[in-house]
mmCIF file of C-alpha atoms and ligand atoms in Angstrom:
data_model
loop_
_atom_site.group_PDB
_atom_site.id
_atom_site.type_symbol
_atom_site.label_atom_id
_atom_site.label_comp_id
_atom_site.label_asym_id
_atom_site.label_seq_id
_atom_site.Cartn_x
_atom_site.Cartn_y
_atom_site.Cartn_z
ATOM 1 C CA MET A 1 0.000 0.000 0.000
ATOM 2 C CA GLU A 2 2.861 2.380 0.815
ATOM 3 C CA GLN A 3 4.389 2.408 -2.679
ATOM 4 C CA GLN A 4 0.963 2.688 -4.277
ATOM 5 C CA LEU A 5 0.131 5.756 -2.165
ATOM 6 C CA GLN A 6 3.526 7.378 -2.770
ATOM 7 C CA ALA A 7 3.194 6.871 -6.533
ATOM 8 C CA GLY A 8 -0.485 7.825 -6.638
ATOM 9 C CA LEU A 9 -0.037 11.062 -4.687
ATOM 10 C CA ALA A 10 2.994 11.975 -6.789
ATOM 11 C CA ALA A 11 0.941 11.343 -9.946
ATOM 12 C CA LEU A 12 -1.698 13.727 -8.598
ATOM 13 C CA GLY A 13 1.022 16.293 -7.926
ATOM 14 C CA LEU A 14 0.343 16.155 -4.172
ATOM 15 C CA PRO A 15 2.877 16.026 -1.316
ATOM 16 C CA THR A 16 3.531 12.608 0.218
ATOM 17 C CA GLU A 17 4.184 13.528 3.879
ATOM 18 C CA GLY A 18 0.752 12.212 4.802
ATOM 19 C CA VAL A 19 1.503 8.644 3.685
ATOM 20 C CA PRO A 20 2.435 7.282 7.171
ATOM 21 C CA SER A 21 -0.864 8.649 8.577
ATOM 22 C CA LEU A 22 -2.826 7.149 5.672
ATOM 23 C CA LEU A 23 -1.159 3.778 6.304
ATOM 24 C CA ARG A 24 -2.077 3.934 9.999
ATOM 25 C CA TYR A 25 -5.638 4.916 9.058
ATOM 26 C CA GLY A 26 -5.801 2.041 6.552
ATOM 27 C CA HIS A 27 -4.627 -0.382 9.219
ATOM 28 C CA LEU A 28 -7.270 0.848 11.703
ATOM 29 C CA LEU A 29 -9.929 0.647 8.978
ATOM 30 C CA MET A 30 -9.084 -2.948 8.058
ATOM 31 C CA GLU A 31 -8.803 -4.091 11.675
ATOM 32 C CA THR A 32 -12.035 -2.419 12.805
ATOM 33 C CA ASN A 33 -13.868 -3.589 9.703
ATOM 34 C CA LYS A 34 -13.494 -7.166 10.964
ATOM 35 C CA VAL A 35 -15.809 -6.403 13.878
ATOM 36 C CA MET A 36 -17.898 -3.508 12.533
ATOM 37 C CA ASN A 37 -19.388 -2.773 9.110
ATOM 38 C CA LEU A 38 -17.334 0.209 7.931
ATOM 39 C CA THR A 39 -16.630 -0.515 4.279
ATOM 40 C CA ALA A 40 -17.274 -3.158 1.630
ATOM 41 C CA ILE A 41 -13.797 -2.490 0.238
ATOM 42 C CA THR A 42 -11.354 -4.752 2.070
ATOM 43 C CA ASP A 43 -8.378 -5.342 -0.242
ATOM 44 C CA PRO A 44 -5.469 -3.018 0.746
ATOM 45 C CA ALA A 45 -4.812 -2.002 -2.883
ATOM 46 C CA ASP A 46 -8.481 -1.131 -3.341
ATOM 47 C CA ILE A 47 -8.537 0.829 -0.071
ATOM 48 C CA ALA A 48 -5.514 2.807 -1.274
ATOM 49 C CA ALA A 49 -7.079 3.529 -4.679
ATOM 50 C CA LEU A 50 -10.830 3.711 -4.129
ATOM 51 C CA HIS A 51 -10.807 5.351 -0.696
ATOM 52 C CA PHE A 52 -7.527 7.263 -0.257
ATOM 53 C CA LEU A 53 -6.536 8.324 -3.786
ATOM 54 C CA ASP A 54 -10.145 8.936 -4.843
ATOM 55 C CA SER A 55 -10.529 11.309 -1.872
ATOM 56 C CA ALA A 56 -7.099 12.874 -2.458
ATOM 57 C CA ALA A 57 -7.967 13.710 -6.074
ATOM 58 C CA LEU A 58 -10.342 16.421 -4.811
ATOM 59 C CA LEU A 59 -7.329 18.450 -3.710
ATOM 60 C CA THR A 60 -6.387 18.800 -7.386
ATOM 61 C CA LEU A 61 -9.843 20.150 -8.287
ATOM 62 C CA GLU A 62 -10.580 22.665 -5.511
ATOM 63 C CA ASP A 63 -8.578 24.837 -3.109
ATOM 64 C CA PHE A 64 -9.184 23.450 0.393
ATOM 65 C CA ARG A 65 -6.510 25.464 2.200
ATOM 66 C CA ASP A 66 -7.762 26.939 5.502
ATOM 67 C CA LYS A 67 -11.388 26.220 4.534
ATOM 68 C CA THR A 68 -14.169 25.079 6.835
ATOM 69 C CA VAL A 69 -15.323 21.772 5.348
ATOM 70 C CA VAL A 70 -18.224 19.483 6.261
ATOM 71 C CA ASP A 71 -18.263 15.898 4.956
ATOM 72 C CA VAL A 72 -21.916 14.837 4.884
ATOM 73 C CA GLY A 73 -22.475 11.089 5.402
ATOM 74 C CA THR A 74 -18.750 10.513 5.846
ATOM 75 C CA GLY A 75 -19.120 6.847 6.927
ATOM 76 C CA ALA A 76 -15.599 5.614 7.708
ATOM 77 C CA GLY A 77 -14.225 9.082 6.862
ATOM 78 C CA PHE A 78 -14.398 9.493 3.074
ATOM 79 C CA PRO A 79 -13.497 11.815 1.560
ATOM 80 C CA GLY A 80 -13.025 14.042 4.635
ATOM 81 C CA LEU A 81 -10.238 12.326 6.571
ATOM 82 C CA PRO A 82 -7.773 11.782 3.696
ATOM 83 C CA LEU A 83 -8.366 15.422 2.727
ATOM 84 C CA LYS A 84 -7.481 16.558 6.261
ATOM 85 C CA ILE A 85 -4.423 14.279 6.461
ATOM 86 C CA LEU A 86 -3.093 15.631 3.157
ATOM 87 C CA GLU A 87 -4.165 19.261 3.720
ATOM 88 C CA PRO A 88 -3.849 19.849 7.495
ATOM 89 C CA THR A 89 -5.060 23.486 7.335
ATOM 90 C CA ILE A 90 -8.636 22.266 6.716
ATOM 91 C CA HIS A 91 -11.089 22.908 9.589
ATOM 92 C CA LEU A 92 -13.039 19.670 9.281
ATOM 93 C CA THR A 93 -16.449 18.483 10.412
ATOM 94 C CA LEU A 94 -17.268 14.810 9.808
ATOM 95 C CA LEU A 95 -21.006 14.157 9.984
ATOM 96 C CA ASP A 96 -22.730 10.776 9.996
ATOM 97 C CA SER A 97 -26.017 9.388 11.237
ATOM 98 C CA LEU A 98 -24.473 6.109 12.457
ATOM 99 C CA GLY A 99 -22.997 6.419 15.958
ATOM 100 C CA LYS A 100 -20.594 3.489 15.686
ATOM 101 C CA ARG A 101 -18.962 4.962 12.610
ATOM 102 C CA VAL A 102 -18.554 8.290 14.401
ATOM 103 C CA GLN A 103 -16.870 6.492 17.327
ATOM 104 C CA PHE A 104 -14.463 4.925 14.835
ATOM 105 C CA LEU A 105 -13.690 8.365 13.375
ATOM 106 C CA GLU A 106 -12.980 9.749 16.859
ATOM 107 C CA ARG A 107 -10.545 6.919 17.468
ATOM 108 C CA VAL A 108 -8.745 7.504 14.157
ATOM 109 C CA CYS A 109 -8.395 11.228 14.901
ATOM 110 C CA GLN A 110 -7.023 10.467 18.351
ATOM 111 C CA GLU A 111 -4.538 7.844 17.146
ATOM 112 C CA LEU A 112 -3.348 10.017 14.256
ATOM 113 C CA GLY A 113 -3.151 13.125 16.458
ATOM 114 C CA LEU A 114 -5.433 15.089 14.107
ATOM 115 C CA ALA A 115 -6.465 18.453 15.542
ATOM 116 C CA ASP A 116 -9.398 20.600 14.456
ATOM 117 C CA VAL A 117 -11.709 17.742 13.430
ATOM 118 C CA ALA A 118 -15.257 17.621 14.831
ATOM 119 C CA CYS A 119 -16.821 14.155 14.600
ATOM 120 C CA ILE A 120 -20.576 14.634 14.790
ATOM 121 C CA HIS A 121 -23.214 11.959 15.204
ATOM 122 C CA GLY A 122 -26.285 13.399 13.521
ATOM 123 C CA ARG A 123 -28.433 13.708 10.446
ATOM 124 C CA ALA A 124 -27.537 16.412 7.945
ATOM 125 C CA GLU A 125 -31.087 17.755 7.730
ATOM 126 C CA GLU A 126 -31.171 18.215 11.538
ATOM 127 C CA PHE A 127 -27.574 19.484 11.838
ATOM 128 C CA ALA A 128 -28.562 22.327 9.496
ATOM 129 C CA ALA A 129 -30.775 23.909 12.184
ATOM 130 C CA ALA A 130 -27.741 25.037 14.217
ATOM 131 C CA HIS A 131 -25.082 25.119 11.465
ATOM 132 C CA ARG A 132 -26.892 26.736 8.601
ATOM 133 C CA GLU A 133 -24.724 28.434 5.948
ATOM 134 C CA SER A 134 -21.614 28.112 8.100
ATOM 135 C CA PHE A 135 -19.183 26.116 5.916
ATOM 136 C CA ASP A 136 -16.967 27.196 3.032
ATOM 137 C CA LEU A 137 -17.287 23.751 1.468
ATOM 138 C CA ALA A 138 -19.554 20.712 1.822
ATOM 139 C CA VAL A 139 -18.347 17.427 0.321
ATOM 140 C CA SER A 140 -20.181 14.128 0.001
ATOM 141 C CA ARG A 141 -19.698 10.707 -1.582
ATOM 142 C CA ALA A 142 -22.090 7.766 -1.948
ATOM 143 C CA VAL A 143 -24.867 9.096 0.290
ATOM 144 C CA ALA A 144 -27.928 9.847 -1.880
ATOM 145 C CA ALA A 145 -29.078 10.794 -5.359
ATOM 146 C CA LEU A 146 -28.188 14.368 -6.237
ATOM 147 C CA PRO A 147 -31.639 16.012 -5.814
ATOM 148 C CA VAL A 148 -31.829 14.627 -2.246
ATOM 149 C CA LEU A 149 -28.153 15.232 -1.534
ATOM 150 C CA CYS A 150 -28.408 18.884 -2.542
ATOM 151 C CA GLU A 151 -31.125 19.469 0.047
ATOM 152 C CA LEU A 152 -28.931 17.821 2.716
ATOM 153 C CA CYS A 153 -25.762 19.720 1.780
ATOM 154 C CA LEU A 154 -26.491 23.125 0.199
ATOM 155 C CA PRO A 155 -28.182 24.605 3.314
ATOM 156 C CA LEU A 156 -24.894 24.046 5.196
ATOM 157 C CA VAL A 157 -22.810 26.058 2.703
ATOM 158 C CA ARG A 158 -22.305 29.807 3.126
ATOM 159 C CA PRO A 159 -23.147 32.031 0.158
ATOM 160 C CA GLY A 160 -19.996 32.151 -1.961
ATOM 161 C CA GLY A 161 -19.010 28.625 -0.849
ATOM 162 C CA LYS A 162 -19.392 25.374 -2.749
ATOM 163 C CA PHE A 163 -20.934 21.927 -2.497
ATOM 164 C CA LEU A 164 -18.755 19.213 -4.067
ATOM 165 C CA ALA A 165 -20.598 16.001 -4.972
ATOM 166 C CA MET A 166 -18.487 12.938 -5.803
ATOM 167 C CA LYS A 167 -20.334 10.973 -8.449
ATOM 168 C CA SER A 168 -19.778 8.441 -11.213
ATOM 169 C CA VAL A 169 -18.953 9.522 -14.759
ATOM 170 C CA ASP A 170 -22.413 8.236 -15.737
ATOM 171 C CA SER A 171 -24.185 10.917 -13.711
ATOM 172 C CA ASP A 172 -25.408 13.172 -16.564
ATOM 173 C CA GLN A 173 -29.040 12.209 -16.032
ATOM 174 C CA GLU A 174 -28.711 12.529 -12.251
ATOM 175 C CA LEU A 175 -27.380 16.045 -12.666
ATOM 176 C CA GLU A 176 -30.218 16.975 -15.034
ATOM 177 C CA SER A 177 -32.750 15.703 -12.490
ATOM 178 C CA ALA A 178 -31.134 17.883 -9.804
ATOM 179 C CA ARG A 179 -31.109 21.190 -11.727
ATOM 180 C CA HIS A 180 -34.422 22.315 -10.243
ATOM 181 C CA ALA A 181 -33.329 21.450 -6.677
ATOM 182 C CA ILE A 182 -29.998 23.246 -7.129
ATOM 183 C CA GLU A 183 -31.726 26.436 -8.274
ATOM 184 C CA ILE A 184 -34.354 26.419 -5.505
ATOM 185 C CA LEU A 185 -31.699 25.822 -2.850
ATOM 186 C CA GLY A 186 -29.592 28.793 -3.991
ATOM 187 C CA GLY A 187 -26.963 26.925 -5.997
ATOM 188 C CA ALA A 188 -25.569 27.032 -9.527
ATOM 189 C CA VAL A 189 -23.466 24.325 -11.165
ATOM 190 C CA SER A 190 -19.991 25.796 -11.539
ATOM 191 C CA GLY A 191 -18.165 22.757 -12.888
ATOM 192 C CA VAL A 192 -18.305 19.089 -13.833
ATOM 193 C CA ARG A 193 -14.814 17.607 -13.644
ATOM 194 C CA ASP A 194 -13.938 14.007 -14.481
ATOM 195 C CA TYR A 195 -10.736 12.659 -12.973
ATOM 196 C CA ALA A 196 -8.725 9.439 -13.057
ATOM 197 C CA ILE A 197 -7.647 7.534 -9.955
ATOM 198 C CA PRO A 198 -3.896 7.012 -10.459
ATOM 199 C CA GLY A 199 -2.767 3.441 -11.095
ATOM 200 C CA THR A 200 -6.276 2.324 -12.092
ATOM 201 C CA GLU A 201 -8.651 2.516 -15.050
ATOM 202 C CA VAL A 202 -11.254 4.099 -12.779
ATOM 203 C CA ARG A 203 -12.627 7.527 -13.615
ATOM 204 C CA HIS A 204 -14.905 9.439 -11.272
ATOM 205 C CA ARG A 205 -16.630 12.787 -11.427
ATOM 206 C CA LEU A 206 -16.792 15.826 -9.174
ATOM 207 C CA ILE A 207 -19.856 18.040 -9.572
ATOM 208 C CA LEU A 208 -19.197 21.524 -8.187
ATOM 209 C CA VAL A 209 -22.198 23.581 -7.101
ATOM 210 C CA LYS A 210 -21.579 27.178 -6.103
ATOM 211 C CA LYS A 211 -23.825 28.738 -3.460
ATOM 212 C CA VAL A 212 -24.962 31.902 -5.210
ATOM 213 C CA LYS A 213 -27.687 32.959 -2.792
ATOM 214 C CA LYS A 214 -29.160 31.988 0.559
ATOM 215 C CA THR A 215 -31.214 28.811 0.849
ATOM 216 C CA PRO A 216 -34.870 29.556 1.701
ATOM 217 C CA GLU A 217 -35.531 28.913 5.412
ATOM 218 C CA LYS A 218 -37.977 26.085 4.763
ATOM 219 C CA TYR A 219 -35.139 23.828 3.508
ATOM 220 C CA PRO A 220 -33.971 21.288 4.469
ATOM 221 C CA ARG A 221 -37.263 19.564 5.198
ATOM 222 C CA MET A 222 -37.593 16.442 7.356
ATOM 223 C CA PHE A 223 -35.934 13.458 5.671
ATOM 224 C CA ALA A 224 -39.206 11.596 5.053
ATOM 225 C CA LYS A 225 -40.422 14.574 3.019
ATOM 226 C CA ILE A 226 -37.136 15.010 1.156
ATOM 227 C CA LYS A 227 -37.185 11.351 0.150
ATOM 228 C CA LYS A 228 -40.874 11.138 -0.679
ATOM 229 C CA ASN A 229 -40.945 14.341 -2.657
ATOM 230 C CA PRO A 230 -37.438 15.357 -3.856
ATOM 231 C CA LEU A 231 -37.216 18.904 -5.202
HETATM 232 N N1 SAM B 1 -19.055 8.834 2.321
HETATM 233 C C1 SAM B 1 -18.595 7.511 2.734
HETATM 234 C C2 SAM B 1 -17.893 6.822 1.583
HETATM 235 O O1 SAM B 1 -17.983 7.273 0.441
HETATM 236 O O2 SAM B 1 -17.222 5.790 1.846
HETATM 237 C C3 SAM B 1 -19.750 6.669 3.284
HETATM 238 C C4 SAM B 1 -20.784 6.295 2.300
HETATM 239 S S1 SAM B 1 -22.033 5.267 3.034
HETATM 240 C C5 SAM B 1 -22.614 4.398 1.645
HETATM 241 C C6 SAM B 1 -23.337 6.454 3.379
HETATM 242 C C7 SAM B 1 -23.212 7.077 4.771
HETATM 243 O O3 SAM B 1 -24.100 8.182 4.842
HETATM 244 C C8 SAM B 1 -23.594 6.126 5.881
HETATM 245 O O4 SAM B 1 -22.521 6.050 6.816
HETATM 246 C C9 SAM B 1 -24.860 6.746 6.495
HETATM 247 O O5 SAM B 1 -24.909 6.548 7.887
HETATM 248 C C10 SAM B 1 -24.705 8.216 6.116
HETATM 249 N N2 SAM B 1 -25.938 8.982 5.984
HETATM 250 C C11 SAM B 1 -27.025 8.681 5.199
HETATM 251 N N3 SAM B 1 -27.962 9.649 5.297
HETATM 252 C C12 SAM B 1 -27.468 10.597 6.144
HETATM 253 C C13 SAM B 1 -27.967 11.834 6.649
HETATM 254 N N4 SAM B 1 -29.168 12.279 6.305
HETATM 255 N N5 SAM B 1 -27.191 12.545 7.486
HETATM 256 C C14 SAM B 1 -25.979 12.080 7.861
HETATM 257 N N6 SAM B 1 -25.448 10.911 7.427
HETATM 258 C C15 SAM B 1 -26.183 10.173 6.573
#
């Protein structure tokens, strides 16, 4: 895994000082995954590529330096924790609705000595009540279809900030179906960037949504409503 991460980060043009922390994180992930459902990806090479390098690629597409970032539905910490390890100036909030995963994240932060990371057990649509429009960036991967995801994430982003949705390269239709939601929630698509995960044939997509105006107060709605009747 070490050589793969060194080569992959170098191919992305990113510094490699974070590799020892990523290796420690990978070890904790694999060990804990034996007793707790954290990830379906278990092969070390796949963890390096599909979790670490996939997350790291975002640093080549957006400036994260000194930004407040919330990772919505972070699960075992993706993409938020690799971003923080590789760009330590990030002020990070990891948010997930599953308490056991949040406990795992707290342990990783403690063992890696990561400062300025808030690990929050909660639902995005409820978290928004107290943290509305307070982040420079929201990021999210593999949580919900884009129309739903926008309602969970865009209310958390300050006007002028961005929501970054990690999607597959086959997400054209999904993006079309989210255009209405993005507009209502105060966003505007500012970029669609496909990227390759180094050392693999895998290509993924980052959809960048700029927050151009405030989100109307009535959003986000309760999750049952969001799901039943997406914008
Ligand atoms: N982002 C991680 C990744 O790509 O590996 C985890 C993806 S996992 C498939 C989806 C995660 O989103 C789960 O850990 C789940 O608990 C969380 N989640 C789903 N809905 C949520 C919500 N409304 N608020 C916060 N977390 C949520």
